[in-house]
Amino acid sequence: MSTDILVLLPLILLGLAVGSFLNVCIHRVPSRTSVVSPGSHCPSCGYALAWADNIPVVSYAALGGRCRSCRAPISIRYPIVELITMAVFVLHYAVLGADPILIPRLLLACAMIVLFAIDLEHHLLPNLITLPGIVIGLLFSLLFPPGPISALIGMLIGGGSLWLIGMAYYRYSGQEGMGGGDVKMLAMIGAFLGWKLVLVTLVFSSIAGAVIGVMVIVLRRGDLKYALPYGTFLSLAGLVASLYGVRIVSWYVGLYGP
Ligand SMILES: [Zn+2]
């Protein structure tokens, strides 16, 4: 128990601090501006944030969700992303334990959070994240599970499956259903998680996407344009596969095993 607290407290603080940086990435990567400089400033009045304005969650609460200088409202997205990142960090520790595999998995989780938020807002999965992500996932596989062979096959299955689905859909309907960003994103997930867990990700994201898609059509009587972008489902499914995929696979194999 005491060791839990010794690990949990730094992990919570790390999660909040990293979440604060992810906010910067979510805000700046789509417009291709630097995530390092200039420092954070109010989008309304240009006020440069001092360190006391930059404390995750605490500053937002202390300032009542408003800029210190001009009192313009600050998006609730900032503390939400910080709290979610913190929760995701703690959940990884609770599920995977104090294992070195936390290093690649937390990095993947950060990418999933950023891609979720950017795809939700802009319907975009930037190459700036997915392409280096593929390379980093493959490099990590030299040191961590699932190992380089599984990572390479995972990357090919992940990217290849969505590319084929996209091609088939294009042949059938004459319009693009699957963006290239989805292809690269699942290739990245495959590079981090290996071929088994990338299949889990593909199945879960497809089921979730289909269920939500049908619900949107039924409730709004609209068309699929209103459905959430597929990258948001890939993010959630990737996180589920990273945390629970091994258990899911062994349960599934057990169903049909001897
Ligand atoms: Zn301001």
CSV table of C-alpha atoms and ligand atoms in Angstrom, one decimal:
chain,number,residue,atom,x,y,z
A,1,MET,CA,0.0,0.0,0.0
A,2,SER,CA,2.7,2.4,0.9
A,3,THR,CA,4.7,1.6,-2.2
A,4,ASP,CA,1.4,2.3,-4.2
A,5,ILE,CA,1.3,5.8,-2.8
A,6,LEU,CA,5.0,6.4,-3.5
A,7,VAL,CA,4.3,5.5,-7.1
A,8,LEU,CA,0.8,6.9,-7.5
A,9,LEU,CA,1.5,10.5,-6.3
A,10,PRO,CA,4.4,11.1,-8.8
A,11,LEU,CA,2.3,9.3,-11.5
A,12,ILE,CA,-0.7,11.6,-10.8
A,13,LEU,CA,1.5,14.7,-11.0
A,14,LEU,CA,3.3,13.4,-14.1
A,15,GLY,CA,-0.1,12.7,-15.7
A,16,LEU,CA,-1.3,16.2,-15.1
A,17,ALA,CA,1.9,17.8,-16.4
A,18,VAL,CA,1.9,15.7,-19.5
A,19,GLY,CA,-1.8,16.4,-20.0
A,20,SER,CA,-0.9,20.1,-20.0
A,21,PHE,CA,1.6,19.5,-22.7
A,22,LEU,CA,-0.9,17.4,-24.7
A,23,ASN,CA,-3.2,20.4,-24.6
A,24,VAL,CA,-0.5,22.4,-26.4
A,25,CYS,CA,-0.1,19.7,-29.0
A,26,ILE,CA,-3.9,19.5,-29.6
A,27,HIS,CA,-4.0,23.2,-30.0
A,28,ARG,CA,-0.9,23.7,-32.1
A,29,VAL,CA,-0.3,20.6,-34.2
A,30,PRO,CA,-3.3,21.1,-36.6
A,31,SER,CA,-2.0,24.6,-37.4
A,32,ARG,CA,1.6,23.3,-37.7
A,33,THR,CA,2.9,25.8,-35.1
A,34,SER,CA,5.7,25.0,-32.7
A,35,VAL,CA,4.7,23.1,-29.5
A,36,VAL,CA,7.7,24.6,-27.7
A,37,SER,CA,7.7,28.3,-28.4
A,38,PRO,CA,6.3,30.8,-27.9
A,39,GLY,CA,5.0,30.1,-24.4
A,40,SER,CA,1.2,29.8,-23.7
A,41,HIS,CA,-0.8,32.9,-24.1
A,42,CYS,CA,-4.4,33.9,-24.0
A,43,PRO,CA,-6.0,33.6,-27.5
A,44,SER,CA,-8.2,36.7,-26.8
A,45,CYS,CA,-5.8,39.3,-25.4
A,46,GLY,CA,-2.4,37.8,-26.0
A,47,TYR,CA,-1.5,37.8,-22.2
A,48,ALA,CA,1.5,35.6,-21.7
A,49,LEU,CA,0.7,33.0,-19.0
A,50,ALA,CA,2.9,33.1,-15.9
A,51,TRP,CA,3.9,29.9,-14.1
A,52,ALA,CA,1.0,30.4,-11.7
A,53,ASP,CA,-1.5,30.4,-14.6
A,54,ASN,CA,0.0,27.2,-15.9
A,55,ILE,CA,-0.6,24.8,-13.1
A,56,PRO,CA,-2.8,21.9,-14.4
A,57,VAL,CA,-6.4,22.0,-13.3
A,58,VAL,CA,-5.5,24.2,-10.2
A,59,SER,CA,-5.0,27.4,-12.2
A,60,TYR,CA,-8.2,26.8,-14.2
A,61,ALA,CA,-10.2,26.3,-11.0
A,62,ALA,CA,-8.5,29.3,-9.2
A,63,LEU,CA,-9.2,31.6,-12.1
A,64,GLY,CA,-12.8,30.4,-12.5
A,65,GLY,CA,-12.1,29.3,-16.0
A,66,ARG,CA,-11.2,32.8,-17.2
A,67,CYS,CA,-8.1,34.7,-18.4
A,68,ARG,CA,-6.3,36.5,-15.6
A,69,SER,CA,-5.9,39.6,-17.7
A,70,CYS,CA,-9.0,40.0,-19.9
A,71,ARG,CA,-11.4,37.6,-18.1
A,72,ALA,CA,-12.2,35.9,-21.4
A,73,PRO,CA,-13.5,32.3,-20.8
A,74,ILE,CA,-10.9,29.5,-21.2
A,75,SER,CA,-12.0,26.3,-22.8
A,76,ILE,CA,-13.1,23.6,-20.4
A,77,ARG,CA,-11.1,21.2,-22.7
A,78,TYR,CA,-7.9,22.2,-21.0
A,79,PRO,CA,-8.6,20.8,-17.5
A,80,ILE,CA,-10.6,17.9,-19.0
A,81,VAL,CA,-7.6,16.7,-21.1
A,82,GLU,CA,-5.3,17.1,-18.0
A,83,LEU,CA,-7.6,15.0,-15.8
A,84,ILE,CA,-8.2,12.4,-18.5
A,85,THR,CA,-4.4,12.1,-19.1
A,86,MET,CA,-3.9,11.7,-15.3
A,87,ALA,CA,-6.6,9.0,-15.1
A,88,VAL,CA,-5.2,7.1,-18.1
A,89,PHE,CA,-1.8,7.1,-16.5
A,90,VAL,CA,-3.1,5.8,-13.2
A,91,LEU,CA,-5.2,3.2,-15.1
A,92,HIS,CA,-2.1,1.9,-16.9
A,93,TYR,CA,-0.3,1.5,-13.7
A,94,ALA,CA,-3.3,-0.3,-12.1
A,95,VAL,CA,-3.7,-2.7,-15.0
A,96,LEU,CA,-0.1,-3.3,-16.2
A,97,GLY,CA,1.7,-2.8,-12.9
A,98,ALA,CA,5.1,-1.2,-12.3
A,99,ASP,CA,6.5,-2.8,-15.5
A,100,PRO,CA,9.0,-1.2,-18.0
A,101,ILE,CA,6.3,-1.7,-20.7
A,102,LEU,CA,4.6,1.3,-19.2
A,103,ILE,CA,7.1,3.5,-21.1
A,104,PRO,CA,5.9,2.6,-24.6
A,105,ARG,CA,2.3,2.2,-23.5
A,106,LEU,CA,2.0,5.6,-21.9
A,107,LEU,CA,3.6,7.2,-24.9
A,108,LEU,CA,1.0,5.4,-27.1
A,109,ALA,CA,-1.8,6.5,-24.8
A,110,CYS,CA,-0.6,10.1,-25.1
A,111,ALA,CA,-0.8,9.8,-28.9
A,112,MET,CA,-4.3,8.3,-28.6
A,113,ILE,CA,-5.5,11.3,-26.5
A,114,VAL,CA,-4.1,13.9,-28.9
A,115,LEU,CA,-5.4,12.1,-32.0
A,116,PHE,CA,-8.8,11.7,-30.4
A,117,ALA,CA,-9.1,15.4,-29.7
A,118,ILE,CA,-7.7,16.6,-33.0
A,119,ASP,CA,-9.9,14.2,-35.0
A,120,LEU,CA,-13.0,15.1,-33.0
A,121,GLU,CA,-12.5,18.8,-33.7
A,122,HIS,CA,-10.8,19.0,-37.1
A,123,HIS,CA,-11.6,15.5,-38.7
A,124,LEU,CA,-7.9,15.2,-39.1
A,125,LEU,CA,-5.1,12.8,-38.0
A,126,PRO,CA,-1.9,14.7,-38.6
A,127,ASN,CA,1.1,12.9,-40.2
A,128,LEU,CA,3.2,14.8,-37.8
A,129,ILE,CA,2.0,12.4,-35.1
A,130,THR,CA,1.2,9.1,-36.9
A,131,LEU,CA,4.4,8.8,-39.1
A,132,PRO,CA,6.9,9.4,-36.3
A,133,GLY,CA,4.6,7.2,-34.2
A,134,ILE,CA,5.1,4.2,-36.5
A,135,VAL,CA,8.9,4.6,-36.4
A,136,ILE,CA,8.9,5.0,-32.6
A,137,GLY,CA,6.6,2.0,-32.1
A,138,LEU,CA,8.9,-0.2,-34.3
A,139,LEU,CA,12.0,1.1,-32.4
A,140,PHE,CA,10.4,0.3,-29.0
A,141,SER,CA,9.6,-3.2,-30.2
A,142,LEU,CA,13.3,-3.9,-30.3
A,143,LEU,CA,13.4,-3.6,-26.5
A,144,PHE,CA,9.8,-4.3,-25.3
A,145,PRO,CA,7.0,-6.7,-26.1
A,146,PRO,CA,5.5,-7.6,-28.6
A,147,GLY,CA,9.0,-7.7,-30.2
A,148,PRO,CA,10.0,-6.5,-33.7
A,149,ILE,CA,8.5,-9.3,-35.8
A,150,SER,CA,5.0,-8.9,-34.3
A,151,ALA,CA,5.3,-5.1,-34.4
A,152,LEU,CA,6.2,-5.2,-38.1
A,153,ILE,CA,3.4,-7.6,-38.9
A,154,GLY,CA,1.0,-5.5,-36.7
A,155,MET,CA,2.0,-2.3,-38.7
A,156,LEU,CA,1.3,-4.1,-42.0
A,157,ILE,CA,-2.0,-5.6,-40.9
A,158,GLY,CA,-3.1,-2.4,-39.3
A,159,GLY,CA,-2.4,-0.2,-42.2
A,160,GLY,CA,-3.1,-2.8,-44.9
A,161,SER,CA,-6.6,-3.8,-43.6
A,162,LEU,CA,-7.9,-0.2,-43.4
A,163,TRP,CA,-6.3,0.6,-46.8
A,164,LEU,CA,-8.1,-2.4,-48.4
A,165,ILE,CA,-11.4,-1.4,-46.8
A,166,GLY,CA,-10.9,2.1,-48.0
A,167,MET,CA,-10.1,0.9,-51.5
A,168,ALA,CA,-13.1,-1.4,-51.6
A,169,TYR,CA,-15.4,1.3,-50.3
A,170,TYR,CA,-14.1,3.7,-53.0
A,171,ARG,CA,-14.7,1.2,-55.8
A,172,TYR,CA,-18.2,0.5,-54.5
A,173,SER,CA,-19.4,4.0,-53.7
A,174,GLY,CA,-17.1,6.3,-55.7
A,175,GLN,CA,-16.3,8.3,-52.6
A,176,GLU,CA,-13.6,8.2,-50.0
A,177,GLY,CA,-14.8,6.6,-46.8
A,178,MET,CA,-11.5,5.9,-45.0
A,179,GLY,CA,-9.0,8.7,-44.8
A,180,GLY,CA,-5.3,8.0,-45.2
A,181,GLY,CA,-4.9,9.3,-41.6
A,182,ASP,CA,-6.9,6.3,-40.3
A,183,VAL,CA,-4.6,3.9,-42.3
A,184,LYS,CA,-1.4,5.5,-40.8
A,185,MET,CA,-2.9,5.6,-37.3
A,186,LEU,CA,-3.8,1.9,-37.2
A,187,ALA,CA,-0.3,1.1,-38.6
A,188,MET,CA,1.1,3.1,-35.7
A,189,ILE,CA,-1.1,1.2,-33.2
A,190,GLY,CA,0.1,-2.1,-34.8
A,191,ALA,CA,3.7,-1.0,-34.5
A,192,PHE,CA,3.3,-0.4,-30.8
A,193,LEU,CA,1.0,-3.3,-29.9
A,194,GLY,CA,1.8,-6.1,-32.4
A,195,TRP,CA,-0.4,-8.1,-34.7
A,196,LYS,CA,-2.7,-9.7,-32.1
A,197,LEU,CA,-3.7,-6.5,-30.4
A,198,VAL,CA,-4.0,-4.5,-33.6
A,199,LEU,CA,-6.7,-7.0,-34.6
A,200,VAL,CA,-8.4,-6.4,-31.3
A,201,THR,CA,-8.3,-2.7,-32.0
A,202,LEU,CA,-9.7,-3.2,-35.5
A,203,VAL,CA,-12.6,-5.3,-34.3
A,204,PHE,CA,-13.5,-3.1,-31.4
A,205,SER,CA,-13.3,0.2,-33.3
A,206,SER,CA,-15.4,-1.3,-36.1
A,207,ILE,CA,-18.1,-2.5,-33.7
A,208,ALA,CA,-18.1,0.8,-31.8
A,209,GLY,CA,-18.2,2.8,-35.0
A,210,ALA,CA,-21.0,0.7,-36.4
A,211,VAL,CA,-23.1,0.9,-33.2
A,212,ILE,CA,-22.7,4.7,-32.9
A,213,GLY,CA,-23.2,5.2,-36.6
A,214,VAL,CA,-26.5,3.3,-36.6
A,215,MET,CA,-27.6,5.2,-33.4
A,216,VAL,CA,-26.8,8.5,-35.0
A,217,ILE,CA,-28.8,7.6,-38.2
A,218,VAL,CA,-31.7,6.3,-36.1
A,219,LEU,CA,-31.9,9.2,-33.7
A,220,ARG,CA,-31.2,12.1,-36.0
A,221,ARG,CA,-32.5,10.4,-39.2
A,222,GLY,CA,-29.4,11.9,-40.7
A,223,ASP,CA,-26.7,10.4,-42.7
A,224,LEU,CA,-23.2,9.2,-41.7
A,225,LYS,CA,-21.7,12.7,-42.1
A,226,TYR,CA,-22.8,13.4,-38.5
A,227,ALA,CA,-21.2,10.3,-37.2
A,228,LEU,CA,-18.0,10.7,-35.2
A,229,PRO,CA,-14.8,10.4,-37.2
A,230,TYR,CA,-13.3,6.9,-37.2
A,231,GLY,CA,-10.0,8.1,-35.6
A,232,THR,CA,-11.9,8.7,-32.3
A,233,PHE,CA,-13.0,5.0,-32.3
A,234,LEU,CA,-9.4,3.9,-33.2
A,235,SER,CA,-8.1,5.9,-30.2
A,236,LEU,CA,-10.5,4.4,-27.7
A,237,ALA,CA,-10.1,0.9,-29.1
A,238,GLY,CA,-6.3,1.3,-29.1
A,239,LEU,CA,-6.4,2.2,-25.4
A,240,VAL,CA,-8.7,-0.8,-24.6
A,241,ALA,CA,-6.4,-3.2,-26.6
A,242,SER,CA,-3.3,-1.8,-24.9
A,243,LEU,CA,-4.8,-2.3,-21.4
A,244,TYR,CA,-7.0,-5.4,-21.7
A,245,GLY,CA,-6.1,-6.9,-25.1
A,246,VAL,CA,-4.0,-9.7,-23.8
A,247,ARG,CA,-6.9,-10.8,-21.6
A,248,ILE,CA,-9.4,-10.4,-24.4
A,249,VAL,CA,-7.3,-12.5,-26.7
A,250,SER,CA,-6.7,-15.3,-24.2
A,251,TRP,CA,-10.4,-15.3,-23.4
A,252,TYR,CA,-11.3,-15.5,-27.1
A,253,VAL,CA,-8.8,-18.3,-27.8
A,254,GLY,CA,-10.1,-20.2,-24.7
A,255,LEU,CA,-13.6,-20.2,-26.2
A,256,TYR,CA,-12.4,-22.2,-29.2
A,257,GLY,CA,-9.4,-24.0,-27.6
A,258,PRO,CA,-9.2,-27.5,-26.3
B,1,ZN,ZN,-6.9,37.3,-22.1
